[in-house]
Coordinates of C-alpha atoms in Angstrom, one line a residue:
Chain A
M23 CA -27.4 -106.3 22.3
P24 CA -29.7 -103.2 23.2
L25 CA -28.0 -99.8 23.6
N26 CA -29.0 -97.6 26.7
A27 CA -29.1 -94.0 26.2
L28 CA -25.3 -93.5 26.4
G29 CA -25.0 -96.1 23.6
R30 CA -23.6 -98.9 26.1
D31 CA -24.1 -102.5 25.3
I32 CA -26.2 -103.8 28.1
P33 CA -28.1 -107.4 27.5
A34 CA -31.7 -107.4 28.2
F35 CA -31.2 -110.1 30.6
I36 CA -28.2 -110.6 33.3
E37 CA -27.7 -114.1 34.8
G38 CA -27.8 -113.5 38.4
Y39 CA -29.4 -110.1 38.1
G40 CA -32.5 -110.5 36.0
K41 CA -34.4 -108.4 33.6
V42 CA -32.8 -105.0 32.8
K43 CA -34.2 -101.9 32.8
P44 CA -31.8 -99.9 30.5
Y45 CA -30.7 -96.3 31.3
R46 CA -32.7 -93.7 29.5
G47 CA -31.6 -90.3 30.8
A48 CA -31.0 -88.8 34.2
F49 CA -34.4 -87.9 34.9
A50 CA -36.3 -90.1 32.6
L51 CA -37.8 -92.8 34.7
Q52 CA -41.0 -92.1 36.8
P53 CA -42.0 -94.4 39.5
S54 CA -45.5 -95.9 40.2
G55 CA -47.0 -97.5 42.7
N56 CA -46.4 -97.6 46.7
V57 CA -43.6 -98.0 49.0
V58 CA -43.2 -101.4 50.2
G59 CA -42.8 -102.3 54.1
P60 CA -41.5 -104.5 56.4
R61 CA -43.6 -107.6 58.1
L62 CA -45.9 -106.5 60.7
R63 CA -45.0 -107.4 64.4
V64 CA -46.6 -107.2 67.7
T65 CA -44.9 -106.5 71.0
N66 CA -46.9 -106.2 74.1
A67 CA -46.0 -105.2 77.6
D68 CA -45.0 -108.7 78.8
R69 CA -42.0 -108.1 76.5
T70 CA -39.7 -105.4 78.1
D71 CA -36.3 -106.8 77.1
K72 CA -34.9 -107.6 73.9
V73 CA -31.6 -108.7 74.7
L74 CA -30.3 -112.1 73.5
P75 CA -27.1 -113.6 74.9
D76 CA -25.0 -113.8 71.6
L77 CA -25.1 -113.3 67.9
K78 CA -26.1 -117.0 67.2
A79 CA -28.9 -116.4 69.4
A80 CA -30.1 -113.5 67.4
I81 CA -29.3 -115.2 64.1
A82 CA -31.6 -118.0 65.2
A83 CA -34.3 -115.8 66.7
S84 CA -34.3 -113.6 63.6
G85 CA -35.4 -116.8 61.6
L86 CA -32.4 -116.4 59.0
K87 CA -32.1 -119.0 56.4
S88 CA -29.8 -120.1 53.5
G89 CA -30.8 -118.0 50.4
M90 CA -31.7 -114.8 52.2
T91 CA -30.5 -111.1 52.2
I92 CA -28.9 -109.5 55.2
S93 CA -27.8 -106.1 55.1
F94 CA -25.2 -103.9 57.0
H95 CA -24.2 -100.3 57.2
H96 CA -20.4 -99.0 56.8
H97 CA -20.4 -96.1 59.5
L98 CA -17.5 -98.4 61.2
R99 CA -15.5 -98.4 58.0
N100 CA -12.2 -100.0 58.2
G101 CA -12.6 -100.8 61.8
D102 CA -15.9 -102.6 61.6
Y103 CA -16.0 -105.9 63.5
V104 CA -19.7 -106.8 62.8
V105 CA -19.7 -107.9 59.5
N106 CA -17.0 -110.6 59.9
Q107 CA -18.4 -111.7 63.1
V108 CA -21.8 -112.0 61.7
I109 CA -20.9 -114.0 58.6
D110 CA -18.4 -116.3 60.8
A111 CA -21.5 -117.0 63.0
C112 CA -23.8 -117.8 59.8
A113 CA -20.9 -119.9 58.5
E114 CA -20.8 -122.0 61.6
M115 CA -24.6 -122.4 62.1
G116 CA -24.5 -123.8 58.4
I117 CA -26.3 -121.0 56.7
R118 CA -25.1 -120.4 53.2
D119 CA -26.0 -118.8 49.9
L120 CA -26.4 -115.6 51.5
T121 CA -26.9 -112.3 49.7
L122 CA -24.8 -109.5 51.2
F123 CA -26.5 -106.1 51.1
P124 CA -23.9 -103.7 52.7
T125 CA -23.8 -100.0 52.2
A126 CA -19.9 -100.6 51.5
L127 CA -17.3 -102.8 52.2
F128 CA -13.7 -102.1 53.4
G129 CA -10.3 -103.7 53.4
V130 CA -11.2 -105.1 56.8
H131 CA -13.7 -107.3 55.0
K132 CA -11.1 -109.3 53.1
H133 CA -11.9 -111.9 55.9
L134 CA -15.1 -112.6 53.7
I135 CA -13.0 -113.9 50.9
D136 CA -13.0 -117.6 52.6
H137 CA -16.9 -117.3 52.8
I138 CA -16.9 -116.2 49.4
Q139 CA -14.9 -119.2 48.2
S140 CA -16.8 -121.6 50.4
G141 CA -20.3 -120.5 49.1
V142 CA -21.6 -119.0 52.4
V143 CA -21.9 -115.5 50.8
A144 CA -23.1 -116.0 47.2
R145 CA -23.9 -112.6 46.0
I146 CA -22.7 -109.0 47.0
W147 CA -25.3 -106.0 46.3
G148 CA -23.1 -103.1 46.9
S149 CA -19.5 -101.8 46.4
V150 CA -16.9 -104.3 46.2
N151 CA -13.3 -102.5 47.1
G152 CA -9.7 -104.0 47.5
P153 CA -9.3 -107.6 47.4
I154 CA -12.8 -108.6 47.5
G155 CA -12.8 -106.3 44.2
Q156 CA -10.0 -108.0 42.7
I157 CA -11.6 -111.6 43.3
V158 CA -15.2 -110.2 41.9
S159 CA -13.2 -108.9 38.8
A160 CA -11.4 -112.0 38.2
G161 CA -15.0 -113.9 38.2
G162 CA -14.6 -115.3 41.6
L163 CA -18.2 -114.4 42.9
G164 CA -20.9 -116.6 41.3
E165 CA -23.0 -113.7 40.3
P166 CA -22.8 -110.1 39.7
A167 CA -22.1 -107.4 42.3
V168 CA -24.8 -104.8 42.0
L169 CA -23.6 -101.2 42.4
R170 CA -26.1 -98.6 43.8
S171 CA -25.5 -94.9 44.7
H172 CA -26.1 -93.9 48.3
G173 CA -29.6 -92.5 47.0
G174 CA -30.2 -95.4 44.8
R175 CA -29.9 -98.0 47.8
P176 CA -32.6 -96.6 49.8
R177 CA -35.0 -96.1 46.5
A178 CA -34.2 -99.9 45.8
I179 CA -35.6 -100.9 49.2
M180 CA -38.4 -98.8 49.6
C181 CA -39.7 -99.6 46.1
G182 CA -39.2 -103.1 46.6
D183 CA -36.2 -104.0 44.2
V184 CA -34.4 -105.3 47.2
H185 CA -36.1 -107.2 50.2
I186 CA -33.9 -107.2 53.4
D187 CA -34.6 -110.3 55.7
V188 CA -32.3 -109.5 58.4
A189 CA -30.6 -106.0 59.1
F190 CA -27.6 -106.6 61.4
M191 CA -27.6 -102.9 62.7
A192 CA -24.0 -102.1 64.4
A193 CA -25.1 -99.5 67.1
P194 CA -22.3 -97.6 69.1
S195 CA -24.9 -96.8 71.7
C196 CA -28.1 -98.9 72.3
D197 CA -30.6 -99.5 75.2
R198 CA -32.3 -103.0 75.9
Y199 CA -35.2 -102.1 74.0
G200 CA -33.4 -101.1 70.7
N201 CA -33.0 -97.3 71.0
M202 CA -29.7 -96.4 69.0
N203 CA -27.4 -93.5 68.4
G204 CA -24.0 -93.5 66.9
V205 CA -22.5 -90.5 68.9
Q206 CA -21.8 -92.2 72.3
G207 CA -19.7 -95.5 73.4
P208 CA -16.4 -96.5 72.6
S209 CA -17.2 -97.0 69.0
A210 CA -18.8 -93.8 68.2
C211 CA -19.1 -93.2 64.6
G212 CA -21.2 -90.0 64.4
S213 CA -23.9 -90.1 62.0
L214 CA -25.8 -93.5 61.5
G215 CA -27.4 -92.0 58.0
Y216 CA -27.1 -95.1 55.9
A217 CA -28.6 -97.2 58.3
F218 CA -32.0 -95.6 58.6
T219 CA -33.6 -97.3 55.7
D220 CA -32.7 -100.7 56.5
C221 CA -33.8 -100.6 60.0
Q222 CA -37.4 -99.0 58.7
Y223 CA -37.8 -101.6 55.8
A224 CA -36.0 -105.1 57.0
D225 CA -38.1 -107.7 58.2
C226 CA -36.2 -108.2 61.1
V227 CA -33.6 -105.8 62.8
V228 CA -30.9 -107.0 65.1
A229 CA -29.0 -104.2 66.8
V230 CA -25.3 -105.1 67.8
T231 CA -23.8 -102.9 70.4
D232 CA -20.7 -102.7 72.7
N233 CA -22.2 -99.9 74.7
L234 CA -25.6 -101.4 76.4
V235 CA -27.1 -98.4 78.3
P236 CA -30.3 -98.4 80.7
Y237 CA -33.5 -97.5 79.0
P238 CA -34.3 -95.0 77.4
N239 CA -31.0 -94.3 75.4
A240 CA -30.5 -90.6 74.4
P241 CA -30.4 -89.1 71.9
I242 CA -32.2 -91.6 69.7
S243 CA -31.3 -91.6 66.2
I244 CA -33.0 -95.2 65.2
N245 CA -35.8 -96.1 67.6
Q246 CA -37.1 -99.2 69.5
T247 CA -39.9 -99.4 67.0
C248 CA -37.8 -100.9 64.3
A249 CA -35.7 -103.2 66.6
D250 CA -36.4 -106.9 67.0
F251 CA -33.5 -108.2 69.2
V252 CA -30.4 -106.5 70.7
V253 CA -27.1 -108.2 71.3
A254 CA -24.0 -107.1 73.3
V255 CA -20.7 -108.0 72.2
P256 CA -17.3 -107.2 73.7
S257 CA -16.4 -104.9 70.7
I258 CA -18.3 -103.8 67.6
G259 CA -15.2 -101.8 66.0
D260 CA -11.7 -100.5 66.2
P261 CA -12.0 -96.8 67.0
A262 CA -8.6 -96.2 64.9
G263 CA -10.4 -97.6 61.8
I264 CA -13.7 -96.1 62.5
V265 CA -12.7 -92.4 62.5
S266 CA -9.4 -91.1 61.1
G267 CA -7.9 -88.9 63.6
T268 CA -7.9 -85.9 60.7
T269 CA -8.6 -85.8 57.4
K270 CA -5.8 -83.9 55.7
V271 CA -5.7 -81.3 53.1
T272 CA -3.4 -82.4 49.9
R273 CA 0.4 -80.9 50.1
D274 CA 0.9 -81.7 46.7
P275 CA 1.6 -78.6 44.7
L276 CA -0.3 -80.0 41.6
R277 CA -3.4 -81.0 43.4
L278 CA -3.3 -77.5 45.4
L279 CA -3.2 -75.7 41.8
I280 CA -6.2 -77.9 40.9
A281 CA -8.2 -77.2 44.1
R282 CA -7.0 -73.1 43.5
Y283 CA -8.6 -73.4 39.7
A284 CA -11.8 -75.3 41.3
S285 CA -12.4 -72.6 44.0
R286 CA -11.7 -69.8 41.5
L287 CA -14.5 -71.4 39.3
I288 CA -17.0 -71.4 42.2
E289 CA -16.2 -68.1 42.9
A290 CA -16.7 -66.7 39.3
S291 CA -20.2 -69.2 39.1
P292 CA -23.3 -67.3 39.7
Y293 CA -23.6 -69.5 43.0
F294 CA -21.1 -67.7 45.0
Q295 CA -23.4 -65.6 47.2
T296 CA -24.8 -65.4 50.5
G297 CA -26.6 -68.7 51.1
I298 CA -24.1 -70.8 49.1
S299 CA -24.6 -74.6 49.8
F300 CA -22.0 -77.3 49.0
Q301 CA -20.6 -80.8 49.3
T302 CA -16.8 -81.4 49.1
G303 CA -16.3 -85.0 50.2
A304 CA -13.2 -86.2 52.1
G305 CA -10.6 -86.4 49.2
G306 CA -7.2 -84.4 49.5
I307 CA -8.2 -81.9 46.5
A308 CA -11.7 -81.6 47.7
L309 CA -10.6 -80.7 51.2
A310 CA -8.2 -78.2 49.8
V311 CA -11.4 -76.5 47.8
T312 CA -12.9 -76.2 51.0
A313 CA -10.2 -74.4 52.6
F314 CA -9.6 -72.1 49.5
M315 CA -13.3 -71.5 49.6
K316 CA -13.3 -70.6 53.3
D317 CA -10.5 -67.6 52.3
A318 CA -12.8 -66.5 49.5
M319 CA -15.7 -66.2 51.7
L320 CA -13.8 -64.3 54.2
R321 CA -12.6 -62.1 51.6
K322 CA -15.7 -61.3 50.1
G323 CA -17.7 -61.4 53.2
I324 CA -20.2 -64.0 52.3
K325 CA -21.9 -66.6 54.4
G326 CA -23.1 -70.1 53.3
S327 CA -26.3 -71.8 54.4
F328 CA -25.2 -75.6 54.8
G329 CA -22.7 -78.1 54.2
L330 CA -23.6 -81.4 53.0
G331 CA -22.8 -85.2 52.7
G332 CA -19.7 -86.7 54.5
I333 CA -18.6 -84.1 57.2
T334 CA -15.0 -83.7 57.9
S335 CA -13.1 -81.2 60.6
Y336 CA -13.1 -78.5 57.9
F337 CA -16.8 -78.2 57.6
V338 CA -17.1 -78.2 61.3
D339 CA -14.6 -75.3 61.4
L340 CA -16.8 -73.6 58.8
L341 CA -19.8 -74.0 61.2
R342 CA -17.9 -72.9 64.0
E343 CA -16.5 -69.7 62.3
G344 CA -20.1 -68.7 61.1
L345 CA -19.4 -69.2 57.5
V346 CA -22.2 -71.8 57.1
D347 CA -25.1 -72.1 59.3
K348 CA -25.9 -75.7 59.5
L349 CA -24.4 -79.4 58.5
L350 CA -26.5 -82.2 57.0
D351 CA -24.5 -85.0 57.9
V352 CA -24.9 -88.7 56.4
Q353 CA -21.6 -89.7 57.3
S354 CA -19.0 -88.4 60.1
F355 CA -15.4 -88.7 58.5
D356 CA -13.2 -87.9 61.4
L357 CA -12.9 -87.4 65.3
G358 CA -13.8 -83.5 64.9
A359 CA -17.3 -84.5 63.2
V360 CA -18.0 -87.1 65.6
R361 CA -17.5 -84.5 68.5
S362 CA -19.3 -81.8 66.9
I363 CA -22.5 -84.0 65.6
A364 CA -22.8 -85.0 69.4
A365 CA -22.7 -81.5 70.9
D366 CA -24.1 -79.1 68.3
P367 CA -27.7 -78.9 67.4
R368 CA -26.6 -77.2 64.1
H369 CA -25.1 -80.4 63.3
V370 CA -27.8 -82.6 62.0
E371 CA -27.9 -86.1 61.3
I372 CA -29.7 -87.2 58.0
S373 CA -30.3 -90.5 56.3
A374 CA -29.4 -91.7 53.2
D375 CA -33.1 -91.4 52.0
M376 CA -33.1 -87.7 52.8
Y377 CA -29.6 -87.3 51.6
A378 CA -30.0 -88.6 48.4
N379 CA -32.9 -90.7 47.2
P380 CA -34.4 -89.5 43.9
W381 CA -37.9 -91.2 44.8
N382 CA -39.2 -89.5 47.9
R383 CA -40.7 -86.1 48.5
G384 CA -37.4 -84.5 48.0
A385 CA -33.7 -85.2 48.9
A386 CA -31.3 -82.8 50.4
V387 CA -28.9 -83.0 47.3
N388 CA -31.7 -81.1 45.5
M389 CA -30.7 -77.8 47.4
L390 CA -27.2 -78.2 46.7
D391 CA -25.4 -75.4 44.9
V392 CA -21.8 -76.7 44.3
V393 CA -20.4 -80.3 44.7
I394 CA -16.8 -81.4 44.0
L395 CA -16.2 -84.7 43.0
G396 CA -13.2 -86.8 41.9
A397 CA -13.1 -89.8 39.2
T398 CA -10.8 -92.3 37.9
E399 CA -11.7 -91.1 34.2
V400 CA -13.8 -88.6 32.4
D401 CA -14.4 -88.8 28.5
R402 CA -15.0 -86.6 25.7
D403 CA -18.7 -86.4 26.4
F404 CA -18.0 -85.6 30.1
N405 CA -19.1 -89.2 31.4
V406 CA -17.4 -90.1 34.6
N407 CA -16.1 -93.4 35.7
V408 CA -15.6 -93.8 39.6
N409 CA -16.0 -97.8 39.6
T410 CA -13.4 -99.3 37.9
E411 CA -9.5 -98.8 37.4
A412 CA -7.4 -98.5 34.4
D413 CA -6.9 -102.2 34.3
G414 CA -10.3 -102.9 34.5
A415 CA -10.8 -104.0 38.1
L416 CA -13.9 -103.0 39.8
L417 CA -12.5 -101.6 42.9
H418 CA -14.6 -98.6 44.0
G419 CA -18.3 -97.8 45.0
I420 CA -20.6 -95.0 43.8
G421 CA -21.3 -93.4 46.9
G422 CA -23.0 -90.1 46.4
H423 CA -21.6 -89.3 43.3
Q424 CA -24.5 -89.9 41.0
D425 CA -26.9 -88.3 43.3
T426 CA -24.9 -85.0 43.7
A427 CA -23.7 -84.9 40.2
A428 CA -27.3 -85.2 39.0
S429 CA -28.7 -82.5 41.5
A430 CA -26.1 -79.9 42.3
K431 CA -26.3 -76.6 40.2
L432 CA -22.6 -76.7 39.5
T433 CA -21.0 -80.2 39.5
I434 CA -17.1 -80.0 39.1
I435 CA -14.7 -82.9 38.5
A436 CA -11.4 -82.2 40.2
Q437 CA -8.4 -84.5 39.3
P438 CA -5.0 -84.4 37.9
L439 CA -4.8 -84.9 34.2
L440 CA -2.5 -88.1 34.8
R441 CA -2.2 -90.5 37.4
G442 CA 1.2 -92.0 36.7
R443 CA 1.1 -93.1 33.1
I444 CA -2.7 -93.5 33.2
P445 CA -4.8 -90.5 31.4
C446 CA -8.0 -89.2 33.7
V447 CA -9.5 -87.9 30.8
T448 CA -9.9 -90.2 27.9
D449 CA -12.0 -90.6 24.4
T450 CA -14.4 -93.3 26.1
V451 CA -14.4 -94.2 29.7
Y452 CA -14.3 -97.9 30.2
S453 CA -17.5 -97.9 32.4
V454 CA -19.9 -95.1 33.1
T455 CA -21.0 -94.1 36.5
T456 CA -22.4 -90.9 36.0
P457 CA -23.5 -89.5 32.5
G458 CA -22.0 -86.4 31.1
E459 CA -25.4 -84.3 31.2
C460 CA -24.8 -84.4 35.0
V461 CA -21.2 -82.9 34.6
D462 CA -20.7 -79.2 34.4
A463 CA -16.8 -78.8 34.3
V464 CA -13.6 -80.7 34.9
V465 CA -10.8 -79.2 36.4
T466 CA -7.2 -80.3 36.1
E467 CA -3.8 -78.7 36.2
Y468 CA -4.3 -77.3 32.7
G469 CA -7.3 -75.3 33.9
I470 CA -11.0 -75.3 33.6
T471 CA -13.0 -77.4 31.0
V472 CA -16.6 -76.5 30.9
N473 CA -19.3 -78.8 29.6
P474 CA -20.6 -76.7 26.4
R475 CA -24.1 -77.4 27.7
R476 CA -23.5 -74.5 30.2
A477 CA -23.2 -71.6 28.1
D478 CA -23.5 -69.5 31.1
L479 CA -20.3 -71.0 32.6
V480 CA -18.2 -70.7 29.8
E481 CA -19.2 -66.9 29.6
A482 CA -18.4 -66.5 33.8
C483 CA -15.1 -68.3 33.0
R484 CA -14.0 -65.6 30.6
G485 CA -13.7 -63.3 33.5
I486 CA -11.2 -65.4 35.5
R487 CA -7.9 -63.9 35.8
D488 CA -4.5 -66.2 35.9
V489 CA -7.0 -69.3 35.3
P490 CA -6.5 -71.2 31.9
V491 CA -9.7 -72.3 30.1
I492 CA -9.1 -75.3 27.8
S493 CA -11.6 -77.4 26.0
M494 CA -12.4 -80.8 26.3
D495 CA -11.0 -81.9 23.1
E496 CA -7.5 -80.2 23.6
L497 CA -7.4 -81.8 27.1
A498 CA -8.3 -85.5 25.6
D499 CA -5.5 -84.9 23.0
K500 CA -3.0 -83.5 25.5
A501 CA -3.6 -86.6 27.9
R502 CA -3.1 -89.1 24.9
R503 CA 0.0 -87.4 23.6
M504 CA 1.5 -87.8 27.0
S505 CA 0.6 -91.2 27.9
G506 CA 0.8 -92.9 24.7
P507 CA -1.3 -95.4 23.0
M508 CA -3.2 -98.0 25.4
D509 CA -3.4 -101.6 24.9
P510 CA -7.0 -102.6 25.4
V511 CA -8.4 -104.3 28.6
E512 CA -9.1 -108.0 27.7
T513 CA -12.2 -109.4 29.1
T514 CA -14.5 -112.3 28.9
D515 CA -18.2 -111.9 28.1
R516 CA -19.3 -112.5 31.6
I517 CA -20.7 -109.8 33.6
V518 CA -19.3 -109.5 37.0
G519 CA -20.6 -106.0 38.1
V520 CA -23.8 -104.0 37.3
I521 CA -23.7 -100.3 37.7
E522 CA -27.1 -99.0 38.2
W523 CA -28.1 -95.4 37.8
R524 CA -29.7 -93.9 41.0
D525 CA -33.2 -94.6 39.4
G526 CA -32.3 -98.4 39.2
T527 CA -32.0 -98.6 35.4
V528 CA -28.7 -100.0 34.2
I529 CA -26.1 -97.3 33.0
D530 CA -23.5 -99.8 32.4
V531 CA -21.9 -103.2 33.1
V532 CA -18.4 -104.6 34.0
R533 CA -17.1 -107.6 32.6
Q534 CA -14.8 -110.4 33.8
L535 CA -11.1 -109.8 33.3
K536 CA -9.3 -112.5 31.3
K537 CA -6.4 -114.3 33.2
K538 CA -3.1 -112.7 32.2
Chain B
M30 CA 27.4 -111.3 35.1
K31 CA 27.6 -107.7 34.9
T32 CA 24.4 -105.6 35.8
A33 CA 23.8 -101.9 35.8
S34 CA 20.8 -99.9 36.8
A35 CA 19.0 -96.4 36.4
G36 CA 16.0 -94.9 37.8
T37 CA 14.0 -95.1 41.1
L38 CA 10.7 -96.6 42.1
E39 CA 9.2 -93.1 42.7
S40 CA 5.8 -92.4 41.1
M41 CA 5.9 -91.7 37.3
D42 CA 9.5 -93.3 37.5
C43 CA 10.9 -96.7 36.7
L44 CA 13.9 -98.6 37.7
V45 CA 15.6 -100.3 34.8
T46 CA 18.1 -103.0 35.6
V47 CA 20.3 -104.4 32.5
T48 CA 22.2 -107.6 32.8
E49 CA 24.8 -109.1 30.2
A50 CA 23.7 -112.1 28.7
A51 CA 25.7 -114.9 26.8
P52 CA 26.7 -114.0 23.4
G53 CA 23.8 -115.1 20.8
S54 CA 21.1 -115.0 23.1
G55 CA 19.8 -111.5 22.0
L56 CA 17.6 -109.2 24.0
V57 CA 15.1 -110.1 26.6
V58 CA 12.8 -107.5 27.8
E59 CA 10.9 -108.0 31.0
L60 CA 8.2 -105.6 32.3
E61 CA 6.6 -105.3 35.4
G62 CA 4.9 -102.8 37.5
N63 CA 2.0 -100.3 37.2
G64 CA 1.9 -99.2 33.7
V65 CA 2.1 -103.0 32.4
S66 CA -1.7 -103.6 32.2
R67 CA -2.3 -100.8 29.8
F68 CA 0.9 -100.0 28.3
R69 CA 2.8 -103.1 27.5
S70 CA 3.0 -102.6 23.8
A71 CA 4.1 -98.9 24.1
M72 CA 6.9 -100.0 26.7
E73 CA 8.2 -102.6 24.9
K74 CA 8.6 -100.4 21.7
A75 CA 10.3 -97.7 23.6
V76 CA 12.8 -100.0 25.3
R77 CA 13.4 -101.9 22.1
D78 CA 14.0 -98.8 20.0
T79 CA 16.2 -97.4 22.6
L80 CA 18.2 -100.3 22.5
E81 CA 18.4 -100.8 18.7
A82 CA 19.5 -97.0 18.7
L83 CA 22.5 -97.7 21.2
G84 CA 23.3 -101.0 19.2
A85 CA 22.7 -102.9 22.3
N86 CA 22.6 -106.8 22.0
D87 CA 22.8 -110.1 24.3
L88 CA 21.1 -108.2 27.4
T89 CA 18.4 -108.9 29.8
V90 CA 16.5 -105.7 30.3
N91 CA 14.1 -105.6 33.4
V92 CA 11.5 -102.7 33.8
N93 CA 10.0 -102.1 37.2
D94 CA 7.5 -99.4 36.3
R95 CA 5.7 -96.8 38.6
G96 CA 3.9 -94.9 35.7
A97 CA 6.9 -93.6 34.0
L98 CA 6.0 -91.8 30.5
D99 CA 7.9 -92.9 27.3
V100 CA 10.6 -90.1 27.6
V101 CA 11.6 -91.3 31.0
L102 CA 11.4 -95.0 30.4
E103 CA 13.8 -94.2 27.3
A104 CA 16.2 -92.1 29.3
R105 CA 16.4 -94.6 32.2
V106 CA 17.1 -97.5 29.4
E107 CA 19.8 -95.4 27.8
T108 CA 21.5 -94.5 31.1
A109 CA 21.6 -98.2 32.4
V110 CA 23.2 -99.3 29.2
K111 CA 26.0 -96.7 29.0
R112 CA 26.5 -97.4 32.7
L113 CA 26.8 -101.1 31.9
R114 CA 29.3 -100.4 29.2
G115 CA 31.2 -97.9 31.7
E116 CA 30.5 -95.1 29.8
R117 CA 28.7 -92.9 32.6

């Protein structure tokens, strides 16, 4: 078995995945060659309407056959009706052995389990969560799930690692010629960031909308030059599942303490000055950090330049109050964010390619000062796992974790030392998502733990009053003392998940769980 | 069959239920819940050590775990056994 640069045992060839390029370092791989492209089409003035009567007509017109690859975006999140409707239609039409290439799947997609078991869905190249994750972990999918980051996915499309035959594009607002946006209509979701690359590179694009508007639609996010067909359906999603009414700051005193320590670290860092840019995600601790940062910015009279990533109402407030100048939004998390991106020109929709792809002329993450991230585990080498749970089940996607960690000047992992009895700081993570070389500090209720690679941060932390600083070894020892000895996860040799680094090399694999 | 219990199903706690068994049937330990996937051995040891220290015998002990540390688990087992004996 060859070892990759992190000492992970990765076979040279994985059944159902192919030849493996082992991870060699966060920035080691240099691309060569050219970007691939979609099939050429001709559309003349005699075709002024792309609307077809229903999904089945569109699937037939797209030329979709058994064994092909179809893609979806996840901006409708847990309210999405499109994925299930399309796969149901494929099953009824006798199309099987499909590769599903979603930007993410949610609980609502557990409906697909029957289609996995019947062979309609043969492969999933994307995050597998909840019930589908459990099935994949138990070996219920014929071939391994392939996990990519938000930046790694458009990279894989553009360099030809993944070819999309048909992209089914849930469009909250669309005209009869395929101009789409996500900010209008009953299923408005805000930014369509993850869908841009699919629409630009798929051989065929089917826009699915429940809000067909007269030509031309405005504003236009993804335009008519990408769209082959348009289908109007009664509903593409349940608004209650698409955007949460509010994303909430944690009220747990332990997590608030961690958030306060993290914001104190940011304040003490060299990046806390006018023009600071940051990304904090939508987790409870991360949102609390945003709130504490706001106080600190007001107190010290500094203003930030931009907020990035998945945007919440908290970031919209920072924009409105003049504490950041712009928001770059790849995913709008709540109602406040959806309303803001629809109305405020300073709140900008960006594609996943522009957000995080390492192989273009420069992604937005490169301009990022600070990112706050979570983890299921961190180890003594600062490697982070966000994909597998303590029992070894593959339950979470990578999201923007790798891209922001690799690119931000200050990457902070903020989390409690224990979740229940499970230690979040361990000797060796069960699977690696993000390598330790990209992580600058871990913040727990026991204080700040700085990666020794960052001598400048170690120095900066000396000046922080009332915030303990604790070494990684002390932290890991403490976690082990509290939790007690752990039994190993029992697995078979079969690989059920491949975790790609953002450049397409394999950073780790996940094996099938033994039946209990 | 007399039973007694101690604990809760709150996070980082556990609910321990002890039931008298027929004489000579020994100690039966049933573990379920969050911690079991990675802490079965540690939990089993904590429960049996506590029962031994109390001189307990012929009992079925059921633990429904929500991520309790050993100290919590041991205290819950001890309390449940003492309640069964009418000592608490």
